[in-house]
């Protein structure tokens, strides 16, 4: 046993007061000689013995009453106590709202079970506790508030389709707790403990705030999901050519094989193969069957120019959110290209290849003009909405090249870079890779007075210098490369990415409606186009935004971005957000691995039932408070004392004459 207020135990010394009064009691009865009553002496002796016993009982009750009140004032604590019986605590409560907790836990979603356990933790908090409430996807919902104020904030928590980084959230939550030493500190994590969500190695914990992690029941079945989707023509594709989508499925979790079965299990087709359905603009457009873990290609019907939305779906299995995969595609008329340069050059041959494949339109007056090196004759960009400048191989021709840029109203110049050396290219936001491409000749692209801060560097070399610039002049769009497209200047002309690069240059990057280049992960921030003014979510909610601002799509689906373009006309584009691939595997992390991951922090696990969770949280217990029981005892003793001390209680006459007064006076 321990006491909250040890000094109050001294109040128990007041119990000697009734004892002293009892010992100092004086008999003040006045004797009267009355011989006729001597025959009652025996009855008087019996009554005296009864009164003595009653007085002793009253004395004991009064002493017990004072001791009970003194102990209740001291705040006695017995045993470990329950969750509510803890020292004042600063609590960081983390509730997982990522896509993986969307699986069923018996007859409801695991997310709902986690929220209910979070409510029980808040119910166990004391009035002097302070609570910080963190979702795993999204911003904190409460900071340093009472449990009563944190409960409504918890009610606002909603599930998302994003991915959680549990180690990072735990570190952020622990850092938010004050380190003043006045209160106990504790981090409570309610999650499915998905191993893939604990991918970040946390920094060493110097705060020693214990981590109490909920250990949920393991998933009962494998999770079937669609992992990724790729548009064969990119998110912006020319019309008149065949388009398709490549989708890959996966089956993870208990009893699932990470690789496609070889040979397939024909005895159980549902377990061996995934049935994939394709919807386009709200209509069923195709279906395919492929082994789990393999990729399937589904063709799209001929699409008219404009914006199109689609989704791929597989039969439900485990979490529902990752059974769907969304995409958005903008179909544009194939641009016509006017090439000014050597037709046998790499650029000239690549343009002809794209034109023969239907990726570029035919016509002499091209909407896109490509100027390969020589700008000394005329103005080849006249009449084109977009002009692409490829610098000359010989630096001697650089002055004429810069003069041509100035004549076209372009606020950029190319300068000789003698110390560039051998450099790689950063990976583009596109459907192709430039891995392995080395740049040996590069000019430095520098903005002049007419340059704009809003100009975009579409590609950069590994040292951060811009390699492809997109800029606007008064009446056209311009793209400027920093290197000639020759075998001596870089590996790109002989690389497999040359034709996809030219297609991106001529189709995707040659007009302003190129964003986005691919789909995004739900729960991850992205940068909106500069012209954006509002975003419509998949559920129809419209939210005003600022151009170029960061935006986080919390749910999977197709989002619409609207605004006003630089020409003053209304602009609109769509982008898809999907469940991140790391969320599809529900396999939890073992307790031993969890302790190793948070090696610098005390780690405890509790669950899977609610009782085990209640027993594990609020580790700084101080025992069960016995004051309410002692107060109840004191109230009972007061009642007994009133009964025993009631005047005349033992003086009621009885048939045998006992109880009659034989003395007069008072006792004190």
PDB file of N, CA, C and O in Angstrom, residues 379-416:
ATOM      1  N   UNK A 379      13.057  32.243 -90.128  1.00  0.00           N
ATOM      2  CA  UNK A 379      12.468  32.029 -88.802  1.00  0.00           C
ATOM      3  C   UNK A 379      11.606  30.790 -88.883  1.00  0.00           C
ATOM      4  O   UNK A 379      10.393  30.873 -89.073  1.00  0.00           O
ATOM      5  N   UNK A 380      12.168  29.599 -88.731  1.00  0.00           N
ATOM      6  CA  UNK A 380      11.422  28.353 -88.938  1.00  0.00           C
ATOM      7  C   UNK A 380      10.305  28.138 -87.922  1.00  0.00           C
ATOM      8  O   UNK A 380       9.495  27.241 -88.097  1.00  0.00           O
ATOM      9  N   UNK A 381      10.262  28.924 -86.872  1.00  0.00           N
ATOM     10  CA  UNK A 381       9.219  28.757 -85.860  1.00  0.00           C
ATOM     11  C   UNK A 381       7.944  29.529 -86.162  1.00  0.00           C
ATOM     12  O   UNK A 381       6.970  29.408 -85.443  1.00  0.00           O
ATOM     13  N   UNK A 382       7.963  30.321 -87.193  1.00  0.00           N
ATOM     14  CA  UNK A 382       6.793  31.121 -87.513  1.00  0.00           C
ATOM     15  C   UNK A 382       5.580  30.227 -87.793  1.00  0.00           C
ATOM     16  O   UNK A 382       5.673  29.238 -88.525  1.00  0.00           O
ATOM     17  N   UNK A 383       4.441  30.573 -87.202  1.00  0.00           N
ATOM     18  CA  UNK A 383       3.208  29.826 -87.412  1.00  0.00           C
ATOM     19  C   UNK A 383       3.043  28.616 -86.523  1.00  0.00           C
ATOM     20  O   UNK A 383       1.994  27.968 -86.559  1.00  0.00           O
ATOM     21  N   UNK A 384       4.046  28.272 -85.712  1.00  0.00           N
ATOM     22  CA  UNK A 384       3.968  27.096 -84.840  1.00  0.00           C
ATOM     23  C   UNK A 384       3.566  27.516 -83.432  1.00  0.00           C
ATOM     24  O   UNK A 384       4.012  28.554 -82.926  1.00  0.00           O
ATOM     25  N   UNK A 385       2.710  26.723 -82.799  1.00  0.00           N
ATOM     26  CA  UNK A 385       2.324  27.006 -81.424  1.00  0.00           C
ATOM     27  C   UNK A 385       3.393  26.614 -80.436  1.00  0.00           C
ATOM     28  O   UNK A 385       3.460  27.154 -79.332  1.00  0.00           O
ATOM     29  N   UNK A 386       4.235  25.648 -80.809  1.00  0.00           N
ATOM     30  CA  UNK A 386       5.331  25.187 -79.959  1.00  0.00           C
ATOM     31  C   UNK A 386       6.570  25.044 -80.818  1.00  0.00           C
ATOM     32  O   UNK A 386       6.504  24.527 -81.942  1.00  0.00           O
ATOM     33  N   UNK A 387       7.704  25.496 -80.313  1.00  0.00           N
ATOM     34  CA  UNK A 387       8.977  25.341 -81.015  1.00  0.00           C
ATOM     35  C   UNK A 387       9.972  24.681 -80.065  1.00  0.00           C
ATOM     36  O   UNK A 387      10.048  25.027 -78.881  1.00  0.00           O
ATOM     37  N   UNK A 388      10.677  23.689 -80.592  1.00  0.00           N
ATOM     38  CA  UNK A 388      11.670  22.942 -79.818  1.00  0.00           C
ATOM     39  C   UNK A 388      13.043  23.273 -80.381  1.00  0.00           C
ATOM     40  O   UNK A 388      13.305  23.073 -81.576  1.00  0.00           O
ATOM     41  N   UNK A 389      13.938  23.795 -79.531  1.00  0.00           N
ATOM     42  CA  UNK A 389      15.283  24.197 -79.938  1.00  0.00           C
ATOM     43  C   UNK A 389      16.284  23.148 -79.463  1.00  0.00           C
ATOM     44  O   UNK A 389      16.385  22.870 -78.263  1.00  0.00           O
ATOM     45  N   UNK A 390      17.019  22.564 -80.435  1.00  0.00           N
ATOM     46  CA  UNK A 390      18.107  21.634 -80.136  1.00  0.00           C
ATOM     47  C   UNK A 390      19.406  22.367 -80.444  1.00  0.00           C
ATOM     48  O   UNK A 390      19.610  22.823 -81.577  1.00  0.00           O
ATOM     49  N   UNK A 391      20.315  22.541 -79.479  1.00  0.00           N
ATOM     50  CA  UNK A 391      21.514  23.359 -79.696  1.00  0.00           C
ATOM     51  C   UNK A 391      22.466  22.720 -80.699  1.00  0.00           C
ATOM     52  O   UNK A 391      22.434  21.500 -80.929  1.00  0.00           O
ATOM     53  N   UNK A 392      23.348  23.523 -81.291  1.00  0.00           N
ATOM     54  CA  UNK A 392      24.305  22.994 -82.277  1.00  0.00           C
ATOM     55  C   UNK A 392      25.418  22.203 -81.609  1.00  0.00           C
ATOM     56  O   UNK A 392      25.716  22.389 -80.421  1.00  0.00           O
ATOM     57  N   UNK A 393      26.035  21.339 -82.403  1.00  0.00           N
ATOM     58  CA  UNK A 393      27.161  20.563 -81.885  1.00  0.00           C
ATOM     59  C   UNK A 393      28.394  21.432 -81.725  1.00  0.00           C
ATOM     60  O   UNK A 393      29.130  21.321 -80.743  1.00  0.00           O
ATOM     61  N   UNK A 394      28.629  22.329 -82.691  1.00  0.00           N
ATOM     62  CA  UNK A 394      29.812  23.179 -82.672  1.00  0.00           C
ATOM     63  C   UNK A 394      29.529  24.432 -81.865  1.00  0.00           C
ATOM     64  O   UNK A 394      28.609  25.189 -82.177  1.00  0.00           O
ATOM     65  N   UNK A 395      30.304  24.694 -80.810  1.00  0.00           N
ATOM     66  CA  UNK A 395      30.077  25.909 -80.018  1.00  0.00           C
ATOM     67  C   UNK A 395      30.225  27.192 -80.826  1.00  0.00           C
ATOM     68  O   UNK A 395      29.722  28.240 -80.387  1.00  0.00           O
ATOM     69  N   UNK A 396      30.887  27.111 -81.988  1.00  0.00           N
ATOM     70  CA  UNK A 396      31.029  28.304 -82.822  1.00  0.00           C
ATOM     71  C   UNK A 396      29.654  28.812 -83.260  1.00  0.00           C
ATOM     72  O   UNK A 396      29.445  30.026 -83.428  1.00  0.00           O
ATOM     73  N   UNK A 397      28.706  27.899 -83.447  1.00  0.00           N
ATOM     74  CA  UNK A 397      27.361  28.276 -83.896  1.00  0.00           C
ATOM     75  C   UNK A 397      26.446  28.688 -82.748  1.00  0.00           C
ATOM     76  O   UNK A 397      25.261  28.949 -82.964  1.00  0.00           O
ATOM     77  N   UNK A 398      26.992  28.759 -81.530  1.00  0.00           N
ATOM     78  CA  UNK A 398      26.153  29.048 -80.373  1.00  0.00           C
ATOM     79  C   UNK A 398      25.615  30.481 -80.400  1.00  0.00           C
ATOM     80  O   UNK A 398      24.487  30.734 -79.963  1.00  0.00           O
ATOM     81  N   UNK A 399      26.419  31.416 -80.916  1.00  0.00           N
ATOM     82  CA  UNK A 399      25.964  32.812 -80.975  1.00  0.00           C
ATOM     83  C   UNK A 399      24.727  32.938 -81.855  1.00  0.00           C
ATOM     84  O   UNK A 399      23.760  33.622 -81.499  1.00  0.00           O
ATOM     85  N   UNK A 400      24.732  32.275 -83.022  1.00  0.00           N
ATOM     86  CA  UNK A 400      23.563  32.318 -83.902  1.00  0.00           C
ATOM     87  C   UNK A 400      22.373  31.629 -83.245  1.00  0.00           C
ATOM     88  O   UNK A 400      21.222  32.060 -83.403  1.00  0.00           O
ATOM     89  N   UNK A 401      22.632  30.574 -82.497  1.00  0.00           N
ATOM     90  CA  UNK A 401      21.561  29.870 -81.802  1.00  0.00           C
ATOM     91  C   UNK A 401      20.896  30.788 -80.768  1.00  0.00           C
ATOM     92  O   UNK A 401      19.666  30.883 -80.694  1.00  0.00           O
ATOM     93  N   UNK A 402      21.723  31.498 -79.988  1.00  0.00           N
ATOM     94  CA  UNK A 402      21.171  32.416 -78.991  1.00  0.00           C
ATOM     95  C   UNK A 402      20.433  33.578 -79.644  1.00  0.00           C
ATOM     96  O   UNK A 402      19.429  34.063 -79.109  1.00  0.00           O
ATOM     97  N   UNK A 403      20.929  34.021 -80.793  1.00  0.00           N
ATOM     98  CA  UNK A 403      20.243  35.090 -81.505  1.00  0.00           C
ATOM     99  C   UNK A 403      18.859  34.621 -81.959  1.00  0.00           C
ATOM    100  O   UNK A 403      17.888  35.381 -81.919  1.00  0.00           O
ATOM    101  N   UNK A 404      18.774  33.392 -82.400  1.00  0.00           N
ATOM    102  CA  UNK A 404      17.484  32.842 -82.789  1.00  0.00           C
ATOM    103  C   UNK A 404      16.524  32.763 -81.606  1.00  0.00           C
ATOM    104  O   UNK A 404      15.330  33.048 -81.737  1.00  0.00           O
ATOM    105  N   UNK A 405      17.026  32.393 -80.417  1.00  0.00           N
ATOM    106  CA  UNK A 405      16.176  32.370 -79.224  1.00  0.00           C
ATOM    107  C   UNK A 405      15.628  33.762 -78.919  1.00  0.00           C
ATOM    108  O   UNK A 405      14.446  33.928 -78.613  1.00  0.00           O
ATOM    109  N   UNK A 406      16.504  34.759 -79.016  1.00  0.00           N
ATOM    110  CA  UNK A 406      16.061  36.120 -78.750  1.00  0.00           C
ATOM    111  C   UNK A 406      15.046  36.586 -79.790  1.00  0.00           C
ATOM    112  O   UNK A 406      14.068  37.267 -79.453  1.00  0.00           O
ATOM    113  N   UNK A 407      15.253  36.213 -81.052  1.00  0.00           N
ATOM    114  CA  UNK A 407      14.320  36.621 -82.103  1.00  0.00           C
ATOM    115  C   UNK A 407      12.946  36.000 -81.889  1.00  0.00           C
ATOM    116  O   UNK A 407      11.925  36.589 -82.256  1.00  0.00           O
ATOM    117  N   UNK A 408      12.904  34.810 -81.308  1.00  0.00           N
ATOM    118  CA  UNK A 408      11.631  34.142 -81.036  1.00  0.00           C
ATOM    119  C   UNK A 408      10.988  34.621 -79.742  1.00  0.00           C
ATOM    120  O   UNK A 408       9.927  34.128 -79.357  1.00  0.00           O
ATOM    121  N   UNK A 409      11.636  35.577 -79.074  1.00  0.00           N
ATOM    122  CA  UNK A 409      11.087  36.106 -77.827  1.00  0.00           C
ATOM    123  C   UNK A 409      11.326  35.203 -76.641  1.00  0.00           C
ATOM    124  O   UNK A 409      10.595  35.281 -75.650  1.00  0.00           O
ATOM    125  N   UNK A 410      12.339  34.343 -76.694  1.00  0.00           N
ATOM    126  CA  UNK A 410      12.642  33.396 -75.615  1.00  0.00           C
ATOM    127  C   UNK A 410      13.646  34.034 -74.666  1.00  0.00           C
ATOM    128  O   UNK A 410      14.698  34.514 -75.097  1.00  0.00           O
ATOM    129  N   UNK A 411      13.340  34.054 -73.387  1.00  0.00           N
ATOM    130  CA  UNK A 411      14.207  34.679 -72.388  1.00  0.00           C
ATOM    131  C   UNK A 411      15.246  33.750 -71.822  1.00  0.00           C
ATOM    132  O   UNK A 411      15.503  33.783 -70.609  1.00  0.00           O
ATOM    133  N   UNK A 412      15.841  32.925 -72.653  1.00  0.00           N
ATOM    134  CA  UNK A 412      16.893  32.017 -72.218  1.00  0.00           C
ATOM    135  C   UNK A 412      18.034  32.052 -73.220  1.00  0.00           C
ATOM    136  O   UNK A 412      17.824  32.299 -74.405  1.00  0.00           O
ATOM    137  N   UNK A 413      19.255  31.780 -72.735  1.00  0.00           N
ATOM    138  CA  UNK A 413      20.453  31.711 -73.566  1.00  0.00           C
ATOM    139  C   UNK A 413      21.251  30.469 -73.179  1.00  0.00           C
ATOM    140  O   UNK A 413      21.158  29.981 -72.042  1.00  0.00           O
ATOM    141  N   UNK A 414      22.017  29.958 -74.147  1.00  0.00           N
ATOM    142  CA  UNK A 414      22.893  28.813 -73.894  1.00  0.00           C
ATOM    143  C   UNK A 414      24.331  29.292 -73.821  1.00  0.00           C
ATOM    144  O   UNK A 414      24.769  30.074 -74.672  1.00  0.00           O
ATOM    145  N   UNK A 415      25.062  28.840 -72.837  1.00  0.00           N
ATOM    146  CA  UNK A 415      26.452  29.233 -72.651  1.00  0.00           C
ATOM    147  C   UNK A 415      27.334  27.991 -72.606  1.00  0.00           C
ATOM    148  O   UNK A 415      26.912  26.920 -72.172  1.00  0.00           O
ATOM    149  N   UNK A 416      28.586  28.178 -73.041  1.00  0.00           N
ATOM    150  CA  UNK A 416      29.531  27.061 -73.089  1.00  0.00           C
ATOM    151  C   UNK A 416      29.875  26.632 -71.665  1.00  0.00           C
ATOM    152  O   UNK A 416      30.112  27.455 -70.787  1.00  0.00           O
TER     153      UNK A 416
END
